[in-house]
Amino acid sequence: MKRAHPRFVRRNFARSLAVFGVLALGAVAIAGPSGVLAWGENERLLDARRVELARLTKERGELKNRVDLLDPRHADADLSGELVRSRLNVAHPDEMVMLLPSAR
Protein backbone atom coordinates (compact mmCIF):
# COMPACT_ATOMS: atom_id res chain seq x y z
CA MET A 1 0.00 0.00 0.00
CA LYS A 2 1.39 3.31 -1.09
CA ARG A 3 1.20 6.37 1.20
CA ALA A 4 -0.12 9.67 -0.19
CA HIS A 5 2.22 12.58 -0.53
CA PRO A 6 1.99 14.95 2.51
CA ARG A 7 1.36 17.99 0.30
CA PHE A 8 -1.55 16.16 -1.41
CA VAL A 9 -3.06 15.22 1.97
CA ARG A 10 -2.73 18.81 3.27
CA ARG A 11 -4.31 20.25 0.12
CA ASN A 12 -7.26 17.82 0.28
CA PHE A 13 -7.75 18.57 3.98
CA ALA A 14 -7.76 22.33 3.32
CA ARG A 15 -10.27 21.92 0.48
CA SER A 16 -12.48 19.68 2.61
CA LEU A 17 -12.35 22.20 5.44
CA ALA A 18 -13.24 25.04 3.05
CA VAL A 19 -16.18 23.10 1.59
CA PHE A 20 -17.40 22.26 5.10
CA GLY A 21 -17.15 25.95 6.08
CA VAL A 22 -19.13 27.07 3.03
CA LEU A 23 -21.80 24.43 3.72
CA ALA A 24 -22.02 25.52 7.37
CA LEU A 25 -22.42 29.18 6.37
CA GLY A 26 -25.11 28.18 3.85
CA ALA A 27 -26.98 26.20 6.51
CA VAL A 28 -26.90 29.17 8.88
CA ALA A 29 -28.09 31.49 6.09
CA ILE A 30 -31.07 29.22 5.47
CA ALA A 31 -32.00 27.87 8.90
CA GLY A 32 -30.30 30.27 11.29
CA PRO A 33 -32.05 32.72 13.64
CA SER A 34 -32.03 35.43 10.97
CA GLY A 35 -32.10 33.11 7.99
CA VAL A 36 -34.59 32.60 5.21
CA LEU A 37 -36.79 30.16 7.16
CA ALA A 38 -37.09 32.54 10.14
CA TRP A 39 -38.05 35.51 7.93
CA GLY A 40 -41.80 34.82 8.03
CA GLU A 41 -41.78 34.34 11.79
CA ASN A 42 -39.89 37.60 12.24
CA GLU A 43 -42.43 39.43 10.03
CA ARG A 44 -45.31 37.99 12.08
CA LEU A 45 -43.65 39.04 15.34
CA LEU A 46 -42.99 42.52 13.95
CA ASP A 47 -46.64 42.94 12.98
CA ALA A 48 -47.76 41.76 16.43
CA ARG A 49 -45.37 44.22 18.10
CA ARG A 50 -46.65 47.07 15.92
CA VAL A 51 -50.24 46.30 16.97
CA GLU A 52 -49.18 46.16 20.62
CA LEU A 53 -47.26 49.44 20.26
CA ALA A 54 -50.34 51.14 18.78
CA ARG A 55 -52.49 49.85 21.66
CA LEU A 56 -49.98 50.97 24.27
CA THR A 57 -49.59 54.38 22.62
CA LYS A 58 -53.37 54.88 22.74
CA GLU A 59 -53.50 53.74 26.36
CA ARG A 60 -50.62 56.07 27.24
CA GLY A 61 -52.46 58.99 25.64
CA GLU A 62 -55.60 58.20 27.66
CA LEU A 63 -53.60 57.97 30.89
CA LYS A 64 -51.77 61.22 30.12
CA ASN A 65 -55.12 62.95 29.59
CA ARG A 66 -56.40 61.60 32.90
CA VAL A 67 -53.24 62.76 34.71
CA ASP A 68 -53.62 66.21 33.14
CA LEU A 69 -57.25 66.34 34.34
CA LEU A 70 -56.17 65.43 37.89
CA ASP A 71 -53.36 67.99 38.10
CA PRO A 72 -53.64 69.59 41.59
CA ARG A 73 -53.18 73.10 40.18
CA HIS A 74 -56.30 72.88 37.99
CA ALA A 75 -58.15 69.60 38.59
CA ASP A 76 -61.26 68.81 36.57
CA ALA A 77 -64.24 69.08 38.93
CA ASP A 78 -66.28 66.34 37.22
CA LEU A 79 -63.48 63.76 37.25
CA SER A 80 -62.44 64.52 40.84
CA GLY A 81 -66.06 64.30 42.00
CA GLU A 82 -66.51 61.01 40.19
CA LEU A 83 -63.35 59.57 41.76
CA VAL A 84 -64.31 60.72 45.27
CA ARG A 85 -67.78 59.22 44.96
CA SER A 86 -66.57 55.91 43.58
CA ARG A 87 -63.61 55.47 45.94
CA LEU A 88 -65.22 56.71 49.15
CA ASN A 89 -68.67 55.37 48.33
CA VAL A 90 -70.40 58.68 49.08
CA ALA A 91 -73.09 60.76 47.36
CA HIS A 92 -74.84 64.10 47.76
CA PRO A 93 -78.22 64.03 49.51
CA ASP A 94 -80.00 65.05 46.30
CA GLU A 95 -78.33 62.36 44.12
CA MET A 96 -79.86 59.04 43.19
CA VAL A 97 -77.53 56.03 43.23
CA MET A 98 -78.13 53.37 40.60
CA LEU A 99 -76.39 50.03 41.04
CA LEU A 100 -75.28 48.22 37.92
CA PRO A 101 -74.96 44.44 37.81
CA SER A 102 -71.36 43.41 38.32
CA ALA A 103 -69.54 42.03 35.31
CA ARG A 104 -68.05 38.64 36.07
PDB file of N, CA and C in Angstrom:
ATOM      1  N   MET A   1       0.840  -1.157   0.000  1.00  0.00           N
ATOM      2  CA  MET A   1       0.000   0.000   0.000  1.00  0.00           C
ATOM      3  C   MET A   1       0.896   1.235   0.000  1.00  0.00           C
ATOM      4  N   LYS A   2       0.591   2.122  -0.903  1.00  0.00           N
ATOM      5  CA  LYS A   2       1.394   3.306  -1.086  1.00  0.00           C
ATOM      6  C   LYS A   2       0.801   4.462  -0.279  1.00  0.00           C
ATOM      7  N   ARG A   3       1.647   5.230   0.409  1.00  0.00           N
ATOM      8  CA  ARG A   3       1.196   6.374   1.202  1.00  0.00           C
ATOM      9  C   ARG A   3       1.078   7.597   0.305  1.00  0.00           C
ATOM     10  N   ALA A   4       0.084   8.455   0.593  1.00  0.00           N
ATOM     11  CA  ALA A   4      -0.116   9.674  -0.195  1.00  0.00           C
ATOM     12  C   ALA A   4       0.940  10.690   0.182  1.00  0.00           C
ATOM     13  N   HIS A   5       1.239  11.530  -0.750  1.00  0.00           N
ATOM     14  CA  HIS A   5       2.223  12.579  -0.532  1.00  0.00           C
ATOM     15  C   HIS A   5       1.658  13.572   0.498  1.00  0.00           C
ATOM     16  N   PRO A   6       2.493  14.037   1.462  1.00  0.00           N
ATOM     17  CA  PRO A   6       1.991  14.947   2.511  1.00  0.00           C
ATOM     18  C   PRO A   6       1.356  16.216   1.953  1.00  0.00           C
ATOM     19  N   ARG A   7       1.914  16.759   0.864  1.00  0.00           N
ATOM     20  CA  ARG A   7       1.363  17.986   0.297  1.00  0.00           C
ATOM     21  C   ARG A   7      -0.043  17.713  -0.259  1.00  0.00           C
ATOM     22  N   PHE A   8      -0.253  16.549  -0.865  1.00  0.00           N
ATOM     23  CA  PHE A   8      -1.550  16.163  -1.406  1.00  0.00           C
ATOM     24  C   PHE A   8      -2.574  16.008  -0.283  1.00  0.00           C
ATOM     25  N   VAL A   9      -2.171  15.406   0.822  1.00  0.00           N
ATOM     26  CA  VAL A   9      -3.061  15.215   1.973  1.00  0.00           C
ATOM     27  C   VAL A   9      -3.443  16.567   2.561  1.00  0.00           C
ATOM     28  N   ARG A  10      -2.471  17.482   2.731  1.00  0.00           N
ATOM     29  CA  ARG A  10      -2.731  18.809   3.271  1.00  0.00           C
ATOM     30  C   ARG A  10      -3.685  19.588   2.378  1.00  0.00           C
ATOM     31  N   ARG A  11      -3.472  19.515   1.063  1.00  0.00           N
ATOM     32  CA  ARG A  11      -4.313  20.251   0.124  1.00  0.00           C
ATOM     33  C   ARG A  11      -5.746  19.719   0.156  1.00  0.00           C
ATOM     34  N   ASN A  12      -5.914  18.407   0.202  1.00  0.00           N
ATOM     35  CA  ASN A  12      -7.259  17.821   0.278  1.00  0.00           C
ATOM     36  C   ASN A  12      -7.944  18.181   1.593  1.00  0.00           C
ATOM     37  N   PHE A  13      -7.186  18.203   2.677  1.00  0.00           N
ATOM     38  CA  PHE A  13      -7.747  18.566   3.977  1.00  0.00           C
ATOM     39  C   PHE A  13      -8.209  20.032   3.957  1.00  0.00           C
ATOM     40  N   ALA A  14      -7.401  20.901   3.387  1.00  0.00           N
ATOM     41  CA  ALA A  14      -7.760  22.325   3.319  1.00  0.00           C
ATOM     42  C   ALA A  14      -9.013  22.518   2.454  1.00  0.00           C
ATOM     43  N   ARG A  15      -9.089  21.811   1.348  1.00  0.00           N
ATOM     44  CA  ARG A  15     -10.268  21.917   0.481  1.00  0.00           C
ATOM     45  C   ARG A  15     -11.509  21.379   1.198  1.00  0.00           C
ATOM     46  N   SER A  16     -11.357  20.266   1.876  1.00  0.00           N
ATOM     47  CA  SER A  16     -12.483  19.679   2.608  1.00  0.00           C
ATOM     48  C   SER A  16     -12.958  20.628   3.706  1.00  0.00           C
ATOM     49  N   LEU A  17     -12.005  21.241   4.394  1.00  0.00           N
ATOM     50  CA  LEU A  17     -12.345  22.195   5.439  1.00  0.00           C
ATOM     51  C   LEU A  17     -13.062  23.414   4.852  1.00  0.00           C
ATOM     52  N   ALA A  18     -12.604  23.897   3.701  1.00  0.00           N
ATOM     53  CA  ALA A  18     -13.238  25.041   3.046  1.00  0.00           C
ATOM     54  C   ALA A  18     -14.655  24.696   2.597  1.00  0.00           C
ATOM     55  N   VAL A  19     -14.847  23.519   2.025  1.00  0.00           N
ATOM     56  CA  VAL A  19     -16.182  23.096   1.593  1.00  0.00           C
ATOM     57  C   VAL A  19     -17.100  22.964   2.803  1.00  0.00           C
ATOM     58  N   PHE A  20     -16.598  22.387   3.876  1.00  0.00           N
ATOM     59  CA  PHE A  20     -17.396  22.259   5.097  1.00  0.00           C
ATOM     60  C   PHE A  20     -17.785  23.642   5.632  1.00  0.00           C
ATOM     61  N   GLY A  21     -16.868  24.584   5.614  1.00  0.00           N
ATOM     62  CA  GLY A  21     -17.154  25.949   6.079  1.00  0.00           C
ATOM     63  C   GLY A  21     -18.219  26.628   5.243  1.00  0.00           C
ATOM     64  N   VAL A  22     -18.129  26.480   3.919  1.00  0.00           N
ATOM     65  CA  VAL A  22     -19.130  27.073   3.033  1.00  0.00           C
ATOM     66  C   VAL A  22     -20.494  26.432   3.270  1.00  0.00           C
ATOM     67  N   LEU A  23     -20.533  25.120   3.446  1.00  0.00           N
ATOM     68  CA  LEU A  23     -21.797  24.435   3.723  1.00  0.00           C
ATOM     69  C   LEU A  23     -22.391  24.884   5.056  1.00  0.00           C
ATOM     70  N   ALA A  24     -21.545  25.062   6.064  1.00  0.00           N
ATOM     71  CA  ALA A  24     -22.021  25.518   7.368  1.00  0.00           C
ATOM     72  C   ALA A  24     -22.597  26.933   7.273  1.00  0.00           C
ATOM     73  N   LEU A  25     -21.915  27.821   6.550  1.00  0.00           N
ATOM     74  CA  LEU A  25     -22.425  29.176   6.366  1.00  0.00           C
ATOM     75  C   LEU A  25     -23.748  29.168   5.602  1.00  0.00           C
ATOM     76  N   GLY A  26     -23.852  28.300   4.604  1.00  0.00           N
ATOM     77  CA  GLY A  26     -25.105  28.179   3.855  1.00  0.00           C
ATOM     78  C   GLY A  26     -26.241  27.683   4.732  1.00  0.00           C
ATOM     79  N   ALA A  27     -25.950  26.715   5.603  1.00  0.00           N
ATOM     80  CA  ALA A  27     -26.977  26.199   6.511  1.00  0.00           C
ATOM     81  C   ALA A  27     -27.448  27.286   7.470  1.00  0.00           C
ATOM     82  N   VAL A  28     -26.525  28.081   7.981  1.00  0.00           N
ATOM     83  CA  VAL A  28     -26.899  29.169   8.884  1.00  0.00           C
ATOM     84  C   VAL A  28     -27.711  30.227   8.136  1.00  0.00           C
ATOM     85  N   ALA A  29     -27.347  30.498   6.878  1.00  0.00           N
ATOM     86  CA  ALA A  29     -28.086  31.492   6.089  1.00  0.00           C
ATOM     87  C   ALA A  29     -29.514  31.038   5.803  1.00  0.00           C
ATOM     88  N   ILE A  30     -29.727  29.738   5.743  1.00  0.00           N
ATOM     89  CA  ILE A  30     -31.070  29.220   5.467  1.00  0.00           C
ATOM     90  C   ILE A  30     -31.856  28.979   6.749  1.00  0.00           C
ATOM     91  N   ALA A  31     -31.259  28.300   7.716  1.00  0.00           N
ATOM     92  CA  ALA A  31     -32.003  27.872   8.897  1.00  0.00           C
ATOM     93  C   ALA A  31     -31.593  28.582  10.173  1.00  0.00           C
ATOM     94  N   GLY A  32     -30.752  29.579  10.098  1.00  0.00           N
ATOM     95  CA  GLY A  32     -30.302  30.273  11.294  1.00  0.00           C
ATOM     96  C   GLY A  32     -31.368  31.199  11.872  1.00  0.00           C
ATOM     97  N   PRO A  33     -31.057  31.860  12.988  1.00  0.00           N
ATOM     98  CA  PRO A  33     -32.045  32.718  13.642  1.00  0.00           C
ATOM     99  C   PRO A  33     -32.462  33.918  12.796  1.00  0.00           C
ATOM    100  N   SER A  34     -31.643  34.345  11.872  1.00  0.00           N
ATOM    101  CA  SER A  34     -32.029  35.430  10.973  1.00  0.00           C
ATOM    102  C   SER A  34     -31.999  34.955   9.526  1.00  0.00           C
ATOM    103  N   GLY A  35     -32.170  33.690   9.323  1.00  0.00           N
ATOM    104  CA  GLY A  35     -32.104  33.108   7.990  1.00  0.00           C
ATOM    105  C   GLY A  35     -33.418  33.192   7.245  1.00  0.00           C
ATOM    106  N   VAL A  36     -33.442  32.553   6.098  1.00  0.00           N
ATOM    107  CA  VAL A  36     -34.595  32.599   5.205  1.00  0.00           C
ATOM    108  C   VAL A  36     -35.820  31.954   5.849  1.00  0.00           C
ATOM    109  N   LEU A  37     -35.648  30.856   6.553  1.00  0.00           N
ATOM    110  CA  LEU A  37     -36.785  30.160   7.162  1.00  0.00           C
ATOM    111  C   LEU A  37     -37.390  30.957   8.318  1.00  0.00           C
ATOM    112  N   ALA A  38     -36.594  31.745   9.009  1.00  0.00           N
ATOM    113  CA  ALA A  38     -37.087  32.537  10.137  1.00  0.00           C
ATOM    114  C   ALA A  38     -37.685  33.867   9.691  1.00  0.00           C
ATOM    115  N   TRP A  39     -37.591  34.211   8.430  1.00  0.00           N
ATOM    116  CA  TRP A  39     -38.046  35.510   7.933  1.00  0.00           C
ATOM    117  C   TRP A  39     -39.543  35.712   8.175  1.00  0.00           C
ATOM    118  N   GLY A  40     -40.339  34.720   7.854  1.00  0.00           N
ATOM    119  CA  GLY A  40     -41.797  34.818   8.031  1.00  0.00           C
ATOM    120  C   GLY A  40     -42.179  34.975   9.492  1.00  0.00           C
ATOM    121  N   GLU A  41     -41.525  34.232  10.350  1.00  0.00           N
ATOM    122  CA  GLU A  41     -41.784  34.339  11.792  1.00  0.00           C
ATOM    123  C   GLU A  41     -41.418  35.727  12.299  1.00  0.00           C
ATOM    124  N   ASN A  42     -40.306  36.257  11.829  1.00  0.00           N
ATOM    125  CA  ASN A  42     -39.891  37.602  12.236  1.00  0.00           C
ATOM    126  C   ASN A  42     -40.889  38.654  11.754  1.00  0.00           C
ATOM    127  N   GLU A  43     -41.422  38.500  10.551  1.00  0.00           N
ATOM    128  CA  GLU A  43     -42.430  39.427  10.035  1.00  0.00           C
ATOM    129  C   GLU A  43     -43.697  39.366  10.880  1.00  0.00           C
ATOM    130  N   ARG A  44     -44.107  38.160  11.255  1.00  0.00           N
ATOM    131  CA  ARG A  44     -45.310  37.993  12.080  1.00  0.00           C
ATOM    132  C   ARG A  44     -45.110  38.640  13.443  1.00  0.00           C
ATOM    133  N   LEU A  45     -43.942  38.427  14.046  1.00  0.00           N
ATOM    134  CA  LEU A  45     -43.652  39.040  15.339  1.00  0.00           C
ATOM    135  C   LEU A  45     -43.604  40.565  15.236  1.00  0.00           C
ATOM    136  N   LEU A  46     -43.059  41.069  14.147  1.00  0.00           N
ATOM    137  CA  LEU A  46     -42.990  42.520  13.949  1.00  0.00           C
ATOM    138  C   LEU A  46     -44.389  43.114  13.840  1.00  0.00           C
ATOM    139  N   ASP A  47     -45.265  42.458  13.101  1.00  0.00           N
ATOM    140  CA  ASP A  47     -46.644  42.935  12.980  1.00  0.00           C
ATOM    141  C   ASP A  47     -47.345  42.919  14.333  1.00  0.00           C
ATOM    142  N   ALA A  48     -47.139  41.847  15.103  1.00  0.00           N
ATOM    143  CA  ALA A  48     -47.756  41.763  16.432  1.00  0.00           C
ATOM    144  C   ALA A  48     -47.234  42.870  17.341  1.00  0.00           C
ATOM    145  N   ARG A  49     -45.954  43.150  17.273  1.00  0.00           N
ATOM    146  CA  ARG A  49     -45.369  44.218  18.105  1.00  0.00           C
ATOM    147  C   ARG A  49     -45.877  45.589  17.686  1.00  0.00           C
ATOM    148  N   ARG A  50     -46.101  45.783  16.386  1.00  0.00           N
ATOM    149  CA  ARG A  50     -46.653  47.069  15.922  1.00  0.00           C
ATOM    150  C   ARG A  50     -48.066  47.279  16.449  1.00  0.00           C
ATOM    151  N   VAL A  51     -48.875  46.216  16.435  1.00  0.00           N
ATOM    152  CA  VAL A  51     -50.235  46.300  16.967  1.00  0.00           C
ATOM    153  C   VAL A  51     -50.186  46.604  18.462  1.00  0.00           C
ATOM    154  N   GLU A  52     -49.302  45.917  19.176  1.00  0.00           N
ATOM    155  CA  GLU A  52     -49.182  46.155  20.620  1.00  0.00           C
ATOM    156  C   GLU A  52     -48.688  47.578  20.895  1.00  0.00           C
ATOM    157  N   LEU A  53     -47.758  48.068  20.089  1.00  0.00           N
ATOM    158  CA  LEU A  53     -47.265  49.437  20.256  1.00  0.00           C
ATOM    159  C   LEU A  53     -48.377  50.453  20.037  1.00  0.00           C
ATOM    160  N   ALA A  54     -49.214  50.234  19.035  1.00  0.00           N
ATOM    161  CA  ALA A  54     -50.337  51.140  18.780  1.00  0.00           C
ATOM    162  C   ALA A  54     -51.305  51.134  19.959  1.00  0.00           C
ATOM    163  N   ARG A  55     -51.586  49.950  20.506  1.00  0.00           N
ATOM    164  CA  ARG A  55     -52.490  49.847  21.660  1.00  0.00           C
ATOM    165  C   ARG A  55     -51.905  50.562  22.870  1.00  0.00           C
ATOM    166  N   LEU A  56     -50.624  50.343  23.120  1.00  0.00           N
ATOM    167  CA  LEU A  56     -49.982  50.975  24.274  1.00  0.00           C
ATOM    168  C   LEU A  56     -49.867  52.485  24.099  1.00  0.00           C
ATOM    169  N   THR A  57     -49.651  52.953  22.877  1.00  0.00           N
ATOM    170  CA  THR A  57     -49.594  54.385  22.616  1.00  0.00           C
ATOM    171  C   THR A  57     -50.949  55.030  22.894  1.00  0.00           C
ATOM    172  N   LYS A  58     -52.023  54.366  22.473  1.00  0.00           N
ATOM    173  CA  LYS A  58     -53.371  54.877  22.740  1.00  0.00           C
ATOM    174  C   LYS A  58     -53.643  54.899  24.241  1.00  0.00           C
ATOM    175  N   GLU A  59     -53.287  53.818  24.917  1.00  0.00           N
ATOM    176  CA  GLU A  59     -53.496  53.741  26.364  1.00  0.00           C
ATOM    177  C   GLU A  59     -52.677  54.805  27.090  1.00  0.00           C
ATOM    178  N   ARG A  60     -51.472  55.040  26.625  1.00  0.00           N
ATOM    179  CA  ARG A  60     -50.620  56.067  27.239  1.00  0.00           C
ATOM    180  C   ARG A  60     -51.233  57.452  27.064  1.00  0.00           C
ATOM    181  N   GLY A  61     -51.798  57.711  25.890  1.00  0.00           N
ATOM    182  CA  GLY A  61     -52.458  58.985  25.645  1.00  0.00           C
ATOM    183  C   GLY A  61     -53.659  59.192  26.570  1.00  0.00           C
ATOM    184  N   GLU A  62     -54.444  58.112  26.761  1.00  0.00           N
ATOM    185  CA  GLU A  62     -55.599  58.205  27.659  1.00  0.00           C
ATOM    186  C   GLU A  62     -55.153  58.461  29.098  1.00  0.00           C
ATOM    187  N   LEU A  63     -54.101  57.763  29.528  1.00  0.00           N
ATOM    188  CA  LEU A  63     -53.602  57.969  30.891  1.00  0.00           C
ATOM    189  C   LEU A  63     -53.010  59.361  31.064  1.00  0.00           C
ATOM    190  N   LYS A  64     -52.333  59.864  30.043  1.00  0.00           N
ATOM    191  CA  LYS A  64     -51.769  61.218  30.122  1.00  0.00           C
ATOM    192  C   LYS A  64     -52.886  62.240  30.242  1.00  0.00           C
ATOM    193  N   ASN A  65     -53.980  62.050  29.496  1.00  0.00           N
ATOM    194  CA  ASN A  65     -55.124  62.948  29.592  1.00  0.00           C
ATOM    195  C   ASN A  65     -55.722  62.917  30.997  1.00  0.00           C
ATOM    196  N   ARG A  66     -55.837  61.734  31.552  1.00  0.00           N
ATOM    197  CA  ARG A  66     -56.404  61.595  32.905  1.00  0.00           C
ATOM    198  C   ARG A  66     -55.497  62.270  33.938  1.00  0.00           C
ATOM    199  N   VAL A  67     -54.187  62.103  33.795  1.00  0.00           N
ATOM    200  CA  VAL A  67     -53.240  62.758  34.712  1.00  0.00           C
ATOM    201  C   VAL A  67     -53.354  64.272  34.583  1.00  0.00           C
ATOM    202  N   ASP A  68     -53.474  64.760  33.344  1.00  0.00           N
ATOM    203  CA  ASP A  68     -53.623  66.206  33.137  1.00  0.00           C
ATOM    204  C   ASP A  68     -54.905  66.726  33.784  1.00  0.00           C
ATOM    205  N   LEU A  69     -55.989  65.916  33.730  1.00  0.00           N
ATOM    206  CA  LEU A  69     -57.249  66.336  34.335  1.00  0.00           C
ATOM    207  C   LEU A  69     -57.181  66.328  35.862  1.00  0.00           C
ATOM    208  N   LEU A  70     -56.290  65.521  36.425  1.00  0.00           N
ATOM    209  CA  LEU A  70     -56.169  65.428  37.890  1.00  0.00           C
ATOM    210  C   LEU A  70     -55.020  66.267  38.440  1.00  0.00           C
ATOM    211  N   ASP A  71     -54.456  67.131  37.646  1.00  0.00           N
ATOM    212  CA  ASP A  71     -53.362  67.991  38.101  1.00  0.00           C
ATOM    213  C   ASP A  71     -53.854  68.853  39.265  1.00  0.00           C
ATOM    214  N   PRO A  72     -53.166  68.843  40.408  1.00  0.00           N
ATOM    215  CA  PRO A  72     -53.638  69.586  41.593  1.00  0.00           C
ATOM    216  C   PRO A  72     -53.799  71.091  41.356  1.00  0.00           C
ATOM    217  N   ARG A  73     -53.078  71.654  40.431  1.00  0.00           N
ATOM    218  CA  ARG A  73     -53.180  73.100  40.185  1.00  0.00           C
ATOM    219  C   ARG A  73     -54.489  73.477  39.504  1.00  0.00           C
ATOM    220  N   HIS A  74     -55.038  72.596  38.681  1.00  0.00           N
ATOM    221  CA  HIS A  74     -56.303  72.883  37.991  1.00  0.00           C
ATOM    222  C   HIS A  74     -57.022  71.569  37.680  1.00  0.00           C
ATOM    223  N   ALA A  75     -57.491  70.897  38.736  1.00  0.00           N
ATOM    224  CA  ALA A  75     -58.150  69.601  38.587  1.00  0.00           C
ATOM    225  C   ALA A  75     -59.538  69.780  37.972  1.00  0.00           C
ATOM    226  N   ASP A  76     -59.936  68.825  37.165  1.00  0.00           N
ATOM    227  CA  ASP A  76     -61.262  68.815  36.566  1.00  0.00           C
ATOM    228  C   ASP A  76     -62.282  68.437  37.639  1.00  0.00           C
ATOM    229  N   ALA A  77     -63.270  69.281  37.846  1.00  0.00           N
ATOM    230  CA  ALA A  77     -64.239  69.075  38.928  1.00  0.00           C
ATOM    231  C   ALA A  77     -65.059  67.798  38.716  1.00  0.00           C
ATOM    232  N   ASP A  78     -65.460  67.529  37.482  1.00  0.00           N
ATOM    233  CA  ASP A  78     -66.277  66.338  37.215  1.00  0.00           C
ATOM    234  C   ASP A  78     -65.511  65.057  37.519  1.00  0.00           C
ATOM    235  N   LEU A  79     -64.276  64.969  37.038  1.00  0.00           N
ATOM    236  CA  LEU A  79     -63.484  63.761  37.252  1.00  0.00           C
ATOM    237  C   LEU A  79     -63.149  63.573  38.720  1.00  0.00           C
ATOM    238  N   SER A  80     -62.774  64.667  39.417  1.00  0.00           N
ATOM    239  CA  SER A  80     -62.440  64.516  40.838  1.00  0.00           C
ATOM    240  C   SER A  80     -63.677  64.126  41.636  1.00  0.00           C
ATOM    241  N   GLY A  81     -64.830  64.693  41.298  1.00  0.00           N
ATOM    242  CA  GLY A  81     -66.058  64.304  41.995  1.00  0.00           C
ATOM    243  C   GLY A  81     -66.401  62.850  41.747  1.00  0.00           C
ATOM    244  N   GLU A  82     -66.241  62.415  40.521  1.00  0.00           N
ATOM    245  CA  GLU A  82     -66.513  61.009  40.187  1.00  0.00           C
ATOM    246  C   GLU A  82     -65.592  60.072  40.963  1.00  0.00           C
ATOM    247  N   LEU A  83     -64.305  60.410  41.031  1.00  0.00           N
ATOM    248  CA  LEU A  83     -63.354  59.565  41.756  1.00  0.00           C
ATOM    249  C   LEU A  83     -63.662  59.531  43.251  1.00  0.00           C
ATOM    250  N   VAL A  84     -63.988  60.679  43.840  1.00  0.00           N
ATOM    251  CA  VAL A  84     -64.306  60.718  45.273  1.00  0.00           C
ATOM    252  C   VAL A  84     -65.529  59.867  45.559  1.00  0.00           C
ATOM    253  N   ARG A  85     -66.555  60.007  44.731  1.00  0.00           N
ATOM    254  CA  ARG A  85     -67.780  59.225  44.962  1.00  0.00           C
ATOM    255  C   ARG A  85     -67.535  57.723  44.818  1.00  0.00           C
ATOM    256  N   SER A  86     -66.771  57.344  43.806  1.00  0.00           N
ATOM    257  CA  SER A  86     -66.567  55.907  43.579  1.00  0.00           C
ATOM    258  C   SER A  86     -65.612  55.298  44.599  1.00  0.00           C
ATOM    259  N   ARG A  87     -64.583  56.025  44.997  1.00  0.00           N
ATOM    260  CA  ARG A  87     -63.606  55.468  45.937  1.00  0.00           C
ATOM    261  C   ARG A  87     -64.088  55.508  47.388  1.00  0.00           C
ATOM    262  N   LEU A  88     -64.769  56.564  47.766  1.00  0.00           N
ATOM    263  CA  LEU A  88     -65.215  56.707  49.153  1.00  0.00           C
ATOM    264  C   LEU A  88     -66.640  56.232  49.361  1.00  0.00           C
ATOM    265  N   ASN A  89     -67.312  55.891  48.267  1.00  0.00           N
ATOM    266  CA  ASN A  89     -68.671  55.371  48.332  1.00  0.00           C
ATOM    267  C   ASN A  89     -69.620  56.379  48.987  1.00  0.00           C
ATOM    268  N   VAL A  90     -69.549  57.622  48.536  1.00  0.00           N
ATOM    269  CA  VAL A  90     -70.404  58.683  49.078  1.00  0.00           C
ATOM    270  C   VAL A  90     -71.206  59.317  47.956  1.00  0.00           C
ATOM    271  N   ALA A  91     -72.266  60.056  48.342  1.00  0.00           N
ATOM    272  CA  ALA A  91     -73.093  60.759  47.365  1.00  0.00           C
ATOM    273  C   ALA A  91     -73.712  61.975  48.045  1.00  0.00           C
ATOM    274  N   HIS A  92     -74.124  62.937  47.245  1.00  0.00           N
ATOM    275  CA  HIS A  92     -74.837  64.105  47.764  1.00  0.00           C
ATOM    276  C   HIS A  92     -76.246  63.681  48.165  1.00  0.00           C
ATOM    277  N   PRO A  93     -76.854  64.403  49.098  1.00  0.00           N
ATOM    278  CA  PRO A  93     -78.219  64.031  49.515  1.00  0.00           C
ATOM    279  C   PRO A  93     -79.237  64.087  48.377  1.00  0.00           C
ATOM    280  N   ASP A  94     -79.021  64.934  47.382  1.00  0.00           N
ATOM    281  CA  ASP A  94     -80.004  65.045  46.296  1.00  0.00           C
ATOM    282  C   ASP A  94     -79.693  64.128  45.116  1.00  0.00           C
ATOM    283  N   GLU A  95     -78.685  63.268  45.214  1.00  0.00           N
ATOM    284  CA  GLU A  95     -78.328  62.360  44.120  1.00  0.00           C
ATOM    285  C   GLU A  95     -78.999  61.015  44.290  1.00  0.00           C
ATOM    286  N   MET A  96     -79.294  60.369  43.161  1.00  0.00           N
ATOM    287  CA  MET A  96     -79.862  59.036  43.194  1.00  0.00           C
ATOM    288  C   MET A  96     -78.768  58.051  42.753  1.00  0.00           C
ATOM    289  N   VAL A  97     -78.571  57.023  43.535  1.00  0.00           N
ATOM    290  CA  VAL A  97     -77.529  56.029  43.229  1.00  0.00           C
ATOM    291  C   VAL A  97     -78.174  54.866  42.514  1.00  0.00           C
ATOM    292  N   MET A  98     -77.605  54.507  41.359  1.00  0.00           N
ATOM    293  CA  MET A  98     -78.130  53.366  40.600  1.00  0.00           C
ATOM    294  C   MET A  98     -77.032  52.308  40.561  1.00  0.00           C
ATOM    295  N   LEU A  99     -77.363  51.125  41.033  1.00  0.00           N
ATOM    296  CA  LEU A  99     -76.389  50.026  41.042  1.00  0.00           C
ATOM    297  C   LEU A  99     -76.499  49.253  39.732  1.00  0.00           C
ATOM    298  N   LEU A 100     -75.350  48.995  39.144  1.00  0.00           N
ATOM    299  CA  LEU A 100     -75.279  48.220  37.921  1.00  0.00           C
ATOM    300  C   LEU A 100     -74.876  46.789  38.268  1.00  0.00           C
ATOM    301  N   PRO A 101     -75.385  45.818  37.523  1.00  0.00           N
ATOM    302  CA  PRO A 101     -74.955  44.438  37.805  1.00  0.00           C
ATOM    303  C   PRO A 101     -73.460  44.309  37.569  1.00  0.00           C
ATOM    304  N   SER A 102     -72.813  43.572  38.444  1.00  0.00           N
ATOM    305  CA  SER A 102     -71.359  43.414  38.316  1.00  0.00           C
ATOM    306  C   SER A 102     -71.034  42.488  37.161  1.00  0.00           C
ATOM    307  N   ALA A 103     -69.989  42.844  36.441  1.00  0.00           N
ATOM    308  CA  ALA A 103     -69.537  42.029  35.310  1.00  0.00           C
ATOM    309  C   ALA A 103     -68.586  40.975  35.838  1.00  0.00           C
ATOM    310  N   ARG A 104     -68.911  39.712  35.572  1.00  0.00           N
ATOM    311  CA  ARG A 104     -68.054  38.635  36.072  1.00  0.00           C
ATOM    312  C   ARG A 104     -67.291  38.016  34.961  1.00  0.00           C
TER     313      ARG A 104
END
